[in-house]
Amino acid sequence: MSRVDAVRVVMGPDEIAAVTAVLESGRIVGGPEVAAFEQEFAEVVGGRTCVAVNSGTSALHLGLLASGIGPGDEVVVPSFTFAATANSVAMTGATPVFADIGPDTFCLDPASAEKAVTERTRAIMPVHLYGQTAEWDAFEAVAERHGLLLLEDAAQAHGSTYDGRPAGSLGHVAAFSFYATKNMTTGEGGMVVCADEETARKVRLLRNQGMERRYENEIAGLNNRMTDIAGAIGRVQLRSLAAWNDRRREIAARYSAELQGVTVPFVRPGSDHVFHQYTLRVERRDDVLATLQADGIGADVYYPIPNHQLPAYATDDDLPETARAAREVLSLPIHPRLTDDEVQRVIDSVNQAVARG
Ligand SMILES: *Cc1c(COP(=O)(O)O)cnc(C)c1O
């Protein structure tokens, strides 16, 4: 039987035509596609100003730099996330300080984040993990009490909402990723979403050698620009984002109704989960994972090693919910191109693997 892939990148005739048009135009960088993509993406983030860059990690990095984060500062982040969250903080010269997640949503726990605050803390950067927004009201209260900035790692949350507010419109800055496996892709790419024009201007300077006008470099900067090839793909993908997210939610609803003997994802009332991952908890996770993989099901573990235990960070933080999640989580295929038959195969395979216990 064929494999049920964890991810199937969708690149159709419209993406191909858009790329061809850019290549034929000769304007593969600095052309109109990136600017148009920024304008159009703003519609998913409540009209905020968007600045396109070459990866989600660059978006986090430039968002932090433009927020004035640097050496001597601390930024509170979850440990249970992709390493880019902490890496982007570390690459500004600031120190990522790890806090625990809540037991339900897998997102950073506001109480644990508040305990991690010191007089050096400048910001908290929750991750909308797996496509569900972090508990924003509680973070706003913590930020208010301690005079901190809130930043969003929205790399997995395109189109997600929190009590009707779009992911990307919640914090001082937000970062999206358009890596190949995300809910929409440009191959590699990212977007910085800014609450104010001053921050947006700083991000534009930082992504382009510190200059707005050629050879008038105002500050030191990087080259983190998005190409027009990527921008053109992003514009096409954006048109399908809502339908793809609907399909993800439909598959998630079926999994949650039909899986047995596992803890299905908790969806917080008021949050519009976009299921970048469908992640359950299960006992004897590694056995179940091995069975699924032998059955040709592209199941996987995000994330087996919490960031605070990676060689790059290696702290002795005690984060019990993070440790438990790393032991128990299992993600099932949920990309929008899964057929109903494939969804059924995943369900049968999980239920058999768990029942065999
Ligand atoms: C994918 C991802 C990133 C990084 O995005 P890239 O485009 O791969 O650089 C950052 N944070 C989280 C939570 C991610 O899933």
mmCIF file of N, CA and C and ligand atoms in Angstrom, residues 55-58 60 81-82 84-85 127 129 153 155-156 177-179 182 188-189 276 303, ligand 1:
data_model
loop_
_atom_site.group_PDB
_atom_site.id
_atom_site.type_symbol
_atom_site.label_atom_id
_atom_site.label_comp_id
_atom_site.label_asym_id
_atom_site.label_seq_id
_atom_site.Cartn_x
_atom_site.Cartn_y
_atom_site.Cartn_z
ATOM 1 N N SER A 55 12.841 34.004 5.401
ATOM 2 C CA SER A 55 12.471 32.815 6.187
ATOM 3 C C SER A 55 11.717 33.248 7.433
ATOM 4 N N GLY A 56 11.087 32.274 8.074
ATOM 5 C CA GLY A 56 10.421 32.552 9.345
ATOM 6 C C GLY A 56 11.416 32.918 10.419
ATOM 7 N N THR A 57 12.570 32.276 10.378
ATOM 8 C CA THR A 57 13.611 32.582 11.362
ATOM 9 C C THR A 57 14.081 34.023 11.199
ATOM 10 N N SER A 58 14.260 34.472 9.939
ATOM 11 C CA SER A 58 14.624 35.879 9.701
ATOM 12 C C SER A 58 13.530 36.802 10.215
ATOM 13 N N LEU A 60 11.484 36.305 12.731
ATOM 14 C CA LEU A 60 11.620 36.388 14.192
ATOM 15 C C LEU A 60 12.816 37.268 14.559
ATOM 16 N N THR A 81 8.962 23.818 21.476
ATOM 17 C CA THR A 81 8.729 24.461 20.178
ATOM 18 C C THR A 81 9.888 24.089 19.276
ATOM 19 N N PHE A 82 9.820 24.540 18.034
ATOM 20 C CA PHE A 82 10.950 24.391 17.116
ATOM 21 C C PHE A 82 12.086 25.308 17.580
ATOM 22 N N ALA A 84 13.958 27.361 16.275
ATOM 23 C CA ALA A 84 14.073 28.715 15.723
ATOM 24 C C ALA A 84 13.587 29.779 16.714
ATOM 25 N N THR A 85 12.648 29.427 17.575
ATOM 26 C CA THR A 85 12.118 30.403 18.540
ATOM 27 C C THR A 85 13.252 30.911 19.428
ATOM 28 N N VAL A 127 4.473 31.040 21.369
ATOM 29 C CA VAL A 127 4.340 30.407 20.052
ATOM 30 C C VAL A 127 2.896 29.915 19.935
ATOM 31 N N LEU A 129 1.426 27.325 18.982
ATOM 32 C CA LEU A 129 1.931 26.011 18.586
ATOM 33 C C LEU A 129 0.873 25.134 17.920
ATOM 34 N N ASP A 153 5.397 34.244 17.889
ATOM 35 C CA ASP A 153 5.911 33.298 16.902
ATOM 36 C C ASP A 153 4.681 32.628 16.285
ATOM 37 N N ALA A 155 4.588 31.201 13.296
ATOM 38 C CA ALA A 155 5.094 30.421 12.156
ATOM 39 C C ALA A 155 4.178 29.269 11.771
ATOM 40 N N GLN A 156 3.331 28.826 12.718
ATOM 41 C CA GLN A 156 2.445 27.683 12.448
ATOM 42 C C GLN A 156 0.971 28.096 12.434
ATOM 43 N N SER A 177 6.094 31.959 8.988
ATOM 44 C CA SER A 177 7.022 31.218 8.121
ATOM 45 C C SER A 177 6.265 30.689 6.914
ATOM 46 N N PHE A 178 6.934 30.708 5.766
ATOM 47 C CA PHE A 178 6.372 30.087 4.551
ATOM 48 C C PHE A 178 7.262 28.942 4.091
ATOM 49 N N TYR A 179 7.868 28.244 5.049
ATOM 50 C CA TYR A 179 8.643 27.055 4.749
ATOM 51 C C TYR A 179 7.725 26.005 4.107
ATOM 52 N N LYS A 182 4.630 24.413 5.954
ATOM 53 C CA LYS A 182 3.678 25.243 6.707
ATOM 54 C C LYS A 182 2.307 25.282 6.004
ATOM 55 N N GLU A 188 11.001 28.774 0.791
ATOM 56 C CA GLU A 188 11.487 29.397 2.015
ATOM 57 C C GLU A 188 10.921 30.802 2.003
ATOM 58 N N GLY A 189 10.580 31.314 3.173
ATOM 59 C CA GLY A 189 10.079 32.680 3.223
ATOM 60 C C GLY A 189 9.494 32.980 4.586
ATOM 61 N N HIS A 276 -1.991 23.249 12.021
ATOM 62 C CA HIS A 276 -0.719 23.017 11.335
ATOM 63 C C HIS A 276 -0.265 21.588 11.624
ATOM 64 N N TYR A 303 7.813 17.917 19.541
ATOM 65 C CA TYR A 303 9.237 17.934 19.370
ATOM 66 C C TYR A 303 9.825 16.981 20.405
HETATM 67 C C1 LIG B 1 8.910 26.809 11.038
HETATM 68 C C2 LIG B 1 9.048 27.508 12.339
HETATM 69 C C3 LIG B 1 9.945 28.584 12.505
HETATM 70 C C4 LIG B 1 10.978 28.961 11.508
HETATM 71 O O1 LIG B 1 10.552 29.195 10.242
HETATM 72 P P1 LIG B 1 11.569 28.977 8.990
HETATM 73 O O2 LIG B 1 10.823 29.542 7.848
HETATM 74 O O3 LIG B 1 11.794 27.506 8.879
HETATM 75 O O4 LIG B 1 12.824 29.712 9.282
HETATM 76 C C5 LIG B 1 9.915 29.264 13.710
HETATM 77 N N1 LIG B 1 9.102 28.903 14.706
HETATM 78 C C6 LIG B 1 8.249 27.863 14.602
HETATM 79 C C7 LIG B 1 7.364 27.530 15.753
HETATM 80 C C8 LIG B 1 8.210 27.119 13.421
HETATM 81 O O5 LIG B 1 7.388 26.075 13.326
#
